[in-house]
mmCIF file of C-alpha atoms in Angstrom:
data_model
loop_
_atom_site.group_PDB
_atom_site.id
_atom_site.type_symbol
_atom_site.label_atom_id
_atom_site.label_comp_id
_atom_site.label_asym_id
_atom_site.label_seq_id
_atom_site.Cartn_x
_atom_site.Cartn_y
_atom_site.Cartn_z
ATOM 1 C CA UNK J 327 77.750 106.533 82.215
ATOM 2 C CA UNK J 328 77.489 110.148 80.311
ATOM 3 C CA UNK J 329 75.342 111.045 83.155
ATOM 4 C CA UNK J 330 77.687 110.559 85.306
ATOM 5 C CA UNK J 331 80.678 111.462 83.573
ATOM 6 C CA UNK J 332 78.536 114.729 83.816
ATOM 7 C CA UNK J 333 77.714 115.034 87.409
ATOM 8 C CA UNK J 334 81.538 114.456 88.087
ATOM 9 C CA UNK J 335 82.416 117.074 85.824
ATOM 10 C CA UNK J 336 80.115 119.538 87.709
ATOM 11 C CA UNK J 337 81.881 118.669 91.611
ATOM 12 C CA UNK J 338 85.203 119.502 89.912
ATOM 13 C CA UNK J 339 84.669 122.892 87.989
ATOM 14 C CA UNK J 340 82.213 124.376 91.029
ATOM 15 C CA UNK J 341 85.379 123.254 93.272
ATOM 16 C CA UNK J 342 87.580 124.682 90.909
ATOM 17 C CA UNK J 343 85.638 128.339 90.459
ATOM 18 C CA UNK J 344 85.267 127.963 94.161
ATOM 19 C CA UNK J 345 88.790 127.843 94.718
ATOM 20 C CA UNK J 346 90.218 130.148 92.352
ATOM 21 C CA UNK J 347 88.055 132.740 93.862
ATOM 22 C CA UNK J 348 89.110 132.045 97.383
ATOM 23 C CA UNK J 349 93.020 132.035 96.698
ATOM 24 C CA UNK J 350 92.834 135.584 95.406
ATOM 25 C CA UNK J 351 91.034 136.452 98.369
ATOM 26 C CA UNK J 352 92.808 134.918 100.928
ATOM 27 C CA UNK J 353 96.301 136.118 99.817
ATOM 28 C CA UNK J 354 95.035 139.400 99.784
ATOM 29 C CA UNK J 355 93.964 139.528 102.887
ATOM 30 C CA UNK J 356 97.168 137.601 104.183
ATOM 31 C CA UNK J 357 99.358 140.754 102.653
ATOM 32 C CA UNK J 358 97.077 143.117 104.564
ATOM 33 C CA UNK J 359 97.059 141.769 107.739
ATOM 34 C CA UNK J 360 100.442 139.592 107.817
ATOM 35 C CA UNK J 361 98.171 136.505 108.999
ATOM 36 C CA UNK J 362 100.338 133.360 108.324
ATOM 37 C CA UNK J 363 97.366 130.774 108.943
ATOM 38 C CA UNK J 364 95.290 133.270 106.101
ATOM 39 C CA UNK J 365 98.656 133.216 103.760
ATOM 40 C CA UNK J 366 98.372 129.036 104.408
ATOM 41 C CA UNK J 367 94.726 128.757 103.869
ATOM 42 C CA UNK J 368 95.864 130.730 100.272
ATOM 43 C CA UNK J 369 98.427 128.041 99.394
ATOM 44 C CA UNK J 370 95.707 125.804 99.810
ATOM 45 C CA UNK J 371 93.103 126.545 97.835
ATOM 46 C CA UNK J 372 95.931 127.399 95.156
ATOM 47 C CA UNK J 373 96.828 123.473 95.116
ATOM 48 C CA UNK J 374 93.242 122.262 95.622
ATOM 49 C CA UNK J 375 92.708 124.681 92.224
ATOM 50 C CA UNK J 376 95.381 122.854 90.607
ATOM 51 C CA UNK J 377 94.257 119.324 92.108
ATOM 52 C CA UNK J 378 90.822 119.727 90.036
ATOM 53 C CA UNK J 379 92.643 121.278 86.801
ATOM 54 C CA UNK J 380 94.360 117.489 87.167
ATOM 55 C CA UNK J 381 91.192 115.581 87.580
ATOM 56 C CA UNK J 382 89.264 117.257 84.882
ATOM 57 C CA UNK J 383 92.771 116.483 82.495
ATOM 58 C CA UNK J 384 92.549 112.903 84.000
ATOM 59 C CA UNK J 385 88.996 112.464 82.750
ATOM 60 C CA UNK J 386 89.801 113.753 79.821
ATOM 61 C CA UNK J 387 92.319 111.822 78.995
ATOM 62 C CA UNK J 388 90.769 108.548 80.361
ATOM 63 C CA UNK J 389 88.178 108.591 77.658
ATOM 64 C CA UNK J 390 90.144 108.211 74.821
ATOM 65 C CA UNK J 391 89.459 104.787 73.053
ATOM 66 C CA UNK J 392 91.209 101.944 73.362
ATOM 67 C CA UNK J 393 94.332 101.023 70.978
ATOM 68 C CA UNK J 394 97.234 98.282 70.361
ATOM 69 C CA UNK J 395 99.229 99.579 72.972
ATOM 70 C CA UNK J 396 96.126 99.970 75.829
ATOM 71 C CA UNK J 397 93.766 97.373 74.563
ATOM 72 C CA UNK J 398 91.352 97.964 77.438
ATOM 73 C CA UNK J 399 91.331 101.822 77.290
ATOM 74 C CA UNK J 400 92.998 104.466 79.331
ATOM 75 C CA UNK J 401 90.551 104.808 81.884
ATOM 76 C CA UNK J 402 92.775 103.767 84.579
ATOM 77 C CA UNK J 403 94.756 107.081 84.012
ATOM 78 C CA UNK J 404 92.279 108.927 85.873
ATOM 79 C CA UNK J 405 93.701 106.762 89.050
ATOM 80 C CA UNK J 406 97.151 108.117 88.333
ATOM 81 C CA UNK J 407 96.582 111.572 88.547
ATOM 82 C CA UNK J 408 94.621 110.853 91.686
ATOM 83 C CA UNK J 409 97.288 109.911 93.495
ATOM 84 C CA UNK J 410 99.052 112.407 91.977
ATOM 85 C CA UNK J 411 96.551 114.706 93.407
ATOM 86 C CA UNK J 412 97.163 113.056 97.001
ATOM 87 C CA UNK J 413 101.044 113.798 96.502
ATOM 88 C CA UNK J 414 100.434 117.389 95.586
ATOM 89 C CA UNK J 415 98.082 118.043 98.767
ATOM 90 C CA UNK J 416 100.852 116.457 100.906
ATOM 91 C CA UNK J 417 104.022 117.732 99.851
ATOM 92 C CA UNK J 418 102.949 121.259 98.827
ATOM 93 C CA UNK J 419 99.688 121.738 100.717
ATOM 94 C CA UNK J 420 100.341 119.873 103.851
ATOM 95 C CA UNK J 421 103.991 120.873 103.917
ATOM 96 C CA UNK J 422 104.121 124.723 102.746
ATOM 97 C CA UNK J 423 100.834 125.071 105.894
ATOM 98 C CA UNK J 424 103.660 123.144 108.196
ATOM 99 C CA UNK J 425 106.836 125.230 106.971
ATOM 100 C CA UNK J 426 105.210 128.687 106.556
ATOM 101 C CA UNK J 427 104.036 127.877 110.486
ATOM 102 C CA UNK J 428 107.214 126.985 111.879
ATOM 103 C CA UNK J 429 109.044 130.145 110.253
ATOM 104 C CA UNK J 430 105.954 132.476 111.939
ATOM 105 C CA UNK J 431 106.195 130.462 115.112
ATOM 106 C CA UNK J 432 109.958 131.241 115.211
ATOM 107 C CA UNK J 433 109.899 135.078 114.005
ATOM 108 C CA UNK J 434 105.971 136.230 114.639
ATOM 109 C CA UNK J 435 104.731 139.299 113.525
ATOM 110 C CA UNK J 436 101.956 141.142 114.945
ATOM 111 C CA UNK J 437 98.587 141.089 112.884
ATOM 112 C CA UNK J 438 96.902 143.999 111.685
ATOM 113 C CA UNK J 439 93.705 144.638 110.591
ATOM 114 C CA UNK J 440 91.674 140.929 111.652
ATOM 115 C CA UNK J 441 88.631 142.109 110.535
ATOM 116 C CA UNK J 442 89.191 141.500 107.148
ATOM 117 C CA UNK J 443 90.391 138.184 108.175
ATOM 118 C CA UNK J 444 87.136 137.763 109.202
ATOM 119 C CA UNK J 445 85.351 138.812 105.837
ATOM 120 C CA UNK J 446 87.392 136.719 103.616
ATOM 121 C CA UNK J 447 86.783 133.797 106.049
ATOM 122 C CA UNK J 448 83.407 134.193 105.843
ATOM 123 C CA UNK J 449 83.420 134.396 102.002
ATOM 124 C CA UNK J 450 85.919 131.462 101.942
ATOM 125 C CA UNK J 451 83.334 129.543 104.359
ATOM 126 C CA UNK J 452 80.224 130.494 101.904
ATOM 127 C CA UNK J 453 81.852 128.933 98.781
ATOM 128 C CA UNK J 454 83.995 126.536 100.298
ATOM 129 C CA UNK J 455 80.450 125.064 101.561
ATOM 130 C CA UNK J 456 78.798 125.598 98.628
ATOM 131 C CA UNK J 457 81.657 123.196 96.302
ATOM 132 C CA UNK J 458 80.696 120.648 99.672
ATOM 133 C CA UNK J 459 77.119 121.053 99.328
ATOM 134 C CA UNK J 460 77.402 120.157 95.531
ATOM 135 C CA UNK J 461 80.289 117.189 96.067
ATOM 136 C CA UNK J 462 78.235 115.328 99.056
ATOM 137 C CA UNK J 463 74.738 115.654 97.179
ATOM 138 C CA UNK J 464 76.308 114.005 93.843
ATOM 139 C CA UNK J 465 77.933 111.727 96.117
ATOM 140 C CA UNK J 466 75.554 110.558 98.307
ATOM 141 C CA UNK J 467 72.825 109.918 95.675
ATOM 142 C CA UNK J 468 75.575 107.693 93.860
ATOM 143 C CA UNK J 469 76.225 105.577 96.976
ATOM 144 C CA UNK J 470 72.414 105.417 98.408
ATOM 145 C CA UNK J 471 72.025 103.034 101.613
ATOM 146 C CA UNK J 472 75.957 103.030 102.436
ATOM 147 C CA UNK J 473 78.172 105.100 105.072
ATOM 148 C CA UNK J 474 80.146 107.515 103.968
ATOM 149 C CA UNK J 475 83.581 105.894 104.598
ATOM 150 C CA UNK J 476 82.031 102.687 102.692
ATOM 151 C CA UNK J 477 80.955 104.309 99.733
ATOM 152 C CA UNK J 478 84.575 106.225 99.707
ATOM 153 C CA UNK J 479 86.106 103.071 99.862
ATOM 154 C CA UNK J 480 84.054 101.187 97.316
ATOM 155 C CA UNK J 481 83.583 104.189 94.908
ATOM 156 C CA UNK J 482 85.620 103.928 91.274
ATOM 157 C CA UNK J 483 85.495 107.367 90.807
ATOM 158 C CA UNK J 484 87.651 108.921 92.853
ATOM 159 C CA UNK J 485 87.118 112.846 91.063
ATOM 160 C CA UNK J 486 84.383 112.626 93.109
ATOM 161 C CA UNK J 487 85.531 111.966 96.315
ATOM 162 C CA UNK J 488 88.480 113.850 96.213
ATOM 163 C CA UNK J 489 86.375 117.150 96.041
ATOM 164 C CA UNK J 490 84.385 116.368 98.917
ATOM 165 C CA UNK J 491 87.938 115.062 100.961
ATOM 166 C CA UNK J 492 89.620 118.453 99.747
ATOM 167 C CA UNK J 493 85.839 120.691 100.848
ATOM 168 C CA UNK J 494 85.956 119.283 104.223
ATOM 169 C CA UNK J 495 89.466 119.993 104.874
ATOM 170 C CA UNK J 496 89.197 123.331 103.598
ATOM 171 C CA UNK J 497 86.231 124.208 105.934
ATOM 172 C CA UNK J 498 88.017 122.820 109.018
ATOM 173 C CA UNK J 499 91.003 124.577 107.734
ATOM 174 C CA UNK J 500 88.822 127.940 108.034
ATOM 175 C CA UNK J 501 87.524 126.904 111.205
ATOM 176 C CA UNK J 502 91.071 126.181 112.550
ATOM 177 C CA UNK J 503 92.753 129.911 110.620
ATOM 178 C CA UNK J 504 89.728 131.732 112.550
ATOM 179 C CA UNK J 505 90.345 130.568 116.024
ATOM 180 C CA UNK J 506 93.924 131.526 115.198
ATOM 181 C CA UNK J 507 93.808 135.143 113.738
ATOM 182 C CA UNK J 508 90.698 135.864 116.906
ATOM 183 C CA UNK J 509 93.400 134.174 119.468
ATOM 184 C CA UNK J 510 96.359 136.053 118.237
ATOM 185 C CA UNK J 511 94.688 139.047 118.027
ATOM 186 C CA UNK J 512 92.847 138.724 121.615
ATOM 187 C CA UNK J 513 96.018 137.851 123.216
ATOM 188 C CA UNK J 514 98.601 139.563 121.601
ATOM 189 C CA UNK J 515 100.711 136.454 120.594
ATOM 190 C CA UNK J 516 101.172 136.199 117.239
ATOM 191 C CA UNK J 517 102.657 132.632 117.505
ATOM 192 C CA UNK J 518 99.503 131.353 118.501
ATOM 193 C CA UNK J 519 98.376 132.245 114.204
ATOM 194 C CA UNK J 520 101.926 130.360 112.873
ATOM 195 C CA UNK J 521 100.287 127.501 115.489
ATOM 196 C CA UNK J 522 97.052 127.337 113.638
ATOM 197 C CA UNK J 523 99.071 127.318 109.789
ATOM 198 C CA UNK J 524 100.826 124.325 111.271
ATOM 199 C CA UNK J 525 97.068 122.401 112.815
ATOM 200 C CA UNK J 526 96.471 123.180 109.876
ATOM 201 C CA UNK J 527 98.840 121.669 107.560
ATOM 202 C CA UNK J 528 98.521 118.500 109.647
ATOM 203 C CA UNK J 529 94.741 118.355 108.519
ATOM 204 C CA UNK J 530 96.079 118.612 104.989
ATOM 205 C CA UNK J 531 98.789 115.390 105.508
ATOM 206 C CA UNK J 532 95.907 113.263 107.148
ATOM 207 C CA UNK J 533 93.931 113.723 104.071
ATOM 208 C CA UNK J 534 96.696 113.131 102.131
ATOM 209 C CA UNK J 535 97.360 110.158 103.550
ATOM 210 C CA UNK J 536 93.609 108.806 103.241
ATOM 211 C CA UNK J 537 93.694 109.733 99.661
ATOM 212 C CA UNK J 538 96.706 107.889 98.422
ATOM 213 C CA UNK J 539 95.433 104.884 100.223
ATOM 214 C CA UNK J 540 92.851 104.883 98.470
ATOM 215 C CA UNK J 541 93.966 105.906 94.870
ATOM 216 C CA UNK J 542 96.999 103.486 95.486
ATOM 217 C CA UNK J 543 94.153 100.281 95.733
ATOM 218 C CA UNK J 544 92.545 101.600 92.665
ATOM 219 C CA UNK J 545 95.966 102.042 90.524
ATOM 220 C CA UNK J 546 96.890 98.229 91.752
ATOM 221 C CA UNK J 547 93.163 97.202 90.481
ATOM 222 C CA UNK J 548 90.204 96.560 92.458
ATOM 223 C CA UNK J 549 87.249 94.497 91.539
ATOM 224 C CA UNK J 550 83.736 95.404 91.169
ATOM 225 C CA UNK J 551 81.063 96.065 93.670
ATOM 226 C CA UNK J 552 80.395 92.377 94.874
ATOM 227 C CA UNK J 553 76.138 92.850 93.732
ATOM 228 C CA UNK J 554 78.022 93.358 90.046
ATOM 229 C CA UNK J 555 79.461 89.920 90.466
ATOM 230 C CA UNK J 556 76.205 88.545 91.934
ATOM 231 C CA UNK J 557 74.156 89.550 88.734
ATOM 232 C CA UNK J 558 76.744 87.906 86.308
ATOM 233 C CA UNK J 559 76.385 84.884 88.241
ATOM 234 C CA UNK J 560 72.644 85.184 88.505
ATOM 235 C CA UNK J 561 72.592 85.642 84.547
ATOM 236 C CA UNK J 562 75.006 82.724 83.651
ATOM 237 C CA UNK J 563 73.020 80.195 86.545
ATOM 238 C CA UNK J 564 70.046 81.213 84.065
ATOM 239 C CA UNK J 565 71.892 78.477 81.243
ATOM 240 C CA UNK J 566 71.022 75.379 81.212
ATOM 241 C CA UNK J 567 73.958 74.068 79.872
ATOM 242 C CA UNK J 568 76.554 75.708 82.528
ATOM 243 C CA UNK J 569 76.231 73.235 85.740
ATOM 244 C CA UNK J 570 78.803 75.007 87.636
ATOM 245 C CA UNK J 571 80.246 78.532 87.598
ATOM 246 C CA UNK J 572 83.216 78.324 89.303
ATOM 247 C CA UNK J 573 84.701 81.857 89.275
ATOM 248 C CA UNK J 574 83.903 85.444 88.237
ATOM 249 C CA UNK J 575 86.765 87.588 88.641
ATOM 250 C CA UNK J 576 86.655 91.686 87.874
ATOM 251 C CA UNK J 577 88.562 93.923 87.828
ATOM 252 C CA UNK J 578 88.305 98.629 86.761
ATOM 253 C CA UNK J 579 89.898 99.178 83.803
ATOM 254 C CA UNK J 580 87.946 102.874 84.599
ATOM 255 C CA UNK J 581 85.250 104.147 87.021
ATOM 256 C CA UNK J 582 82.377 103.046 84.728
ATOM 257 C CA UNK J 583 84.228 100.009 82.659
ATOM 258 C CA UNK J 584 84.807 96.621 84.048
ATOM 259 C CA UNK J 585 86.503 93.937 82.632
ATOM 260 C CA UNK J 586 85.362 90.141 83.635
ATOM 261 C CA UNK J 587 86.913 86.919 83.465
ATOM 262 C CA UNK J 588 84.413 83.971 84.258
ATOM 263 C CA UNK J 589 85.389 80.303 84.565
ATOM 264 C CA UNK J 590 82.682 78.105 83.768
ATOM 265 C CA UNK J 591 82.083 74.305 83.799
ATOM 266 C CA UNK J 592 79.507 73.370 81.025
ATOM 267 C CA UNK J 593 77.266 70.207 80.836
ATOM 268 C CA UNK J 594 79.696 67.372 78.928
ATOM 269 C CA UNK J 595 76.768 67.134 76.396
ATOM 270 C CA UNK J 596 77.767 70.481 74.839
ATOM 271 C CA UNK J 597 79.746 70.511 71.866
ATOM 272 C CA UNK J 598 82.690 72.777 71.178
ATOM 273 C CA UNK J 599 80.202 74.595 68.297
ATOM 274 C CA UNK J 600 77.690 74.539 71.018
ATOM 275 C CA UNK J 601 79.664 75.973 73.503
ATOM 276 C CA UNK J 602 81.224 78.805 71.011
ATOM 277 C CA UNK J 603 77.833 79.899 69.714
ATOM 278 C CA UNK J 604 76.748 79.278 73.474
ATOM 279 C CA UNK J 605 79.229 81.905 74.873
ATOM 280 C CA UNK J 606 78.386 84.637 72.328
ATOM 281 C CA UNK J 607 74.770 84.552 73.776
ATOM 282 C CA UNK J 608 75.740 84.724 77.332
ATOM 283 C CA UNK J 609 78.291 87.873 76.476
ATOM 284 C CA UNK J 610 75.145 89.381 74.177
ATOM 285 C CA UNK J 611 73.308 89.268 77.477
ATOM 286 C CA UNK J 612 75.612 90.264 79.948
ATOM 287 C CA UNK J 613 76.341 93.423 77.901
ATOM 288 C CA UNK J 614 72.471 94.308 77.892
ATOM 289 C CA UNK J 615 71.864 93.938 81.439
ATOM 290 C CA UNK J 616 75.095 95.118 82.699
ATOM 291 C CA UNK J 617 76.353 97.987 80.477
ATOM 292 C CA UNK J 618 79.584 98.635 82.889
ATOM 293 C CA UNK J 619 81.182 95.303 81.284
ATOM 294 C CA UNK J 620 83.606 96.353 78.929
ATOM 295 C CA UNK J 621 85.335 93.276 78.466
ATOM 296 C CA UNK J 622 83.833 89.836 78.305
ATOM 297 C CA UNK J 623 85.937 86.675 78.730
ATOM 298 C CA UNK J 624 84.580 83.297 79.907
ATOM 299 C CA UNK J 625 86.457 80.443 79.493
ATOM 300 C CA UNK J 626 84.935 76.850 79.757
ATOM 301 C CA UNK J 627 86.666 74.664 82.842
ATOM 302 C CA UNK J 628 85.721 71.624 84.813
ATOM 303 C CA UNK J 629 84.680 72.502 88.525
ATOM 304 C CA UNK J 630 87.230 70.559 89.978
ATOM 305 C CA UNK J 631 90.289 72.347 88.061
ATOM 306 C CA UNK J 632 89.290 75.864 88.459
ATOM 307 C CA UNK J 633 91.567 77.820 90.673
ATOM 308 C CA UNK J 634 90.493 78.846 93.595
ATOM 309 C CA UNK J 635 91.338 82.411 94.900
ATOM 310 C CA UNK J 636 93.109 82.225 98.944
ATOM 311 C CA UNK J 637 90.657 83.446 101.682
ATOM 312 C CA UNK J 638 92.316 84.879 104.746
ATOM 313 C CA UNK J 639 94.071 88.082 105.781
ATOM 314 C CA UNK J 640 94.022 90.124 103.117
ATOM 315 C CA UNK J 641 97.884 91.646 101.688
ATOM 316 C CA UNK J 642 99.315 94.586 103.778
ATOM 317 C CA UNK J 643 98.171 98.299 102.649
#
């Protein structure tokens, strides 16, 4: 869990030097040459700088220990500020891009100078895919044999993916303020840049969008990766004296805590002194083999009046 607490860390502040860097740069060069898709691309990595600062302060503050009033932690604080995060690309990211467009759409002004559009792009591009390199390595090797949209949508952590969402926008967004600044400049329309702040800004809402879905299903709760729930079942089956389990339910409290609640029907033989001293073994167990259980509650039940969760369509997003 420290190790990856870790790795995480290192996505965010390589983003987050990354950025910083890149926003000086690019709003330089916007004042120099008047581009409004380089003056965009500078709003950007000024909110993707602030996006990680409010990661890093999520993780931070996720950690603390539990207390009276949060019993199971405050790991699920880091989910907040996620969507938070999503919010802050949308609104300020997605819709300065889309505004500062429209207005150079509507009153354009010739570009001067595209060459060092051209240098800080570059740059941008260089560092922009360096943060990527580092997010999809760290990534990948945490979600080994899935696709990439899977392992998005199953991951618990989303500091993680949230760098390597923001990367890839970024580097299509320096693909896309490119084409613009060599267009405008080639044929003499400066519109054509104010088009490419707005293409743009529509990258930004799209991510957005896929972001919040996916930080709003983690702030409602989601349970734990199904081979989780397999192993606790697989432990518990090891008991003689459990004939039945009936249900293991799970559910984040934090991207490397789980808390379980397990419904199990013992053998009648078992005693209620049995049973008690019975339970404390299979929680000592669980604990040892599966570390990520933070909370442990099983509760003795006869098969036949254990609820049963509804299969079907699942809820509407």
């Amino acid at each position: 869990m420290a190790e990856a607490k870790k790795e995480s860390n290192l996505v965010l502040i390589a983003a987050l030097l990354a950025n910083l860097g890149i926003a000086v740069a690019k709003f330089v060069a916007a004042a120099l040459t008047g581009s409004s898709s380089m003056l965009t691309e500078g709003f950007h990595s000024v909110v993707d700088s602030g996006n990680q600062i409010l990661l890093l302060y999520g993780q931070k503050r996720g950690h603390r220990p539990p207390d009276e009033a949060h019993p199971f932690g405050y790991g699920r604080e880091l989910y907040f500020w996620a969507f938070v995060v999503a919010i802050l690309i949308f609104a300020v990211g997605a819709g300065v891009s889309i505004y500062e467009g429209w207005l150079h759409y509507v009153e354009p002004e010739p570009l001067q100078s595209p060459t060092v559009n051209y240098v800080v792009l570059g740059i941008a591009f260089l560092l922009e895919g360096t943060s990527w390199v580092i997010a999809m390595r760290e990534f990948t090797a945490a979600h080994r044999g899935q696709s990439l949209w899977s392992a998005v949508h199953r991951s618990k952590d989303p500091a993680t993916f949230i760098v390597l969402f923001e990367d890839s926008a970024a580097l299509i967004g320096l693909v896309i303020a490119a084409i613009g600044v060599w267009v405008s400049h080639a044929t003499g329309d400066p519109r054509l840049d104010g088009l490419a702040s707005i293409a743009i800004g529509l990258v930004l809402a799209l991510v957005a969008a896929l972001l919040a879905r996916e930080a709003k299903g983690l702030l409602i709760g989601e349970g734990a990766d199904p081979r989780i729930v397999g192993d606790v079942r697989r432990i518990l089956d090891g008991f003689p004296a459990i004939s039945h389990v009936n249900h293991v339910r799970t559910v984040h409290t934090a991207p490397d805590s789980v808390f379980v609640a397990i419904s199990a029907d013992f053998e009648d033989a078992v005693t209620m002194g049995e049973a008690e001293t019975l339970i404390e073994t299979m929680e000592t167990q669980l604990k040892q083999e599966l570390p990520i259980l933070s909370s442990i509650y099983i509760r003795p039940e006869k098969r036949e009046n254990a609820a049963v969760l509804k299969t079907g369509a699942p809820a509407p997003a």
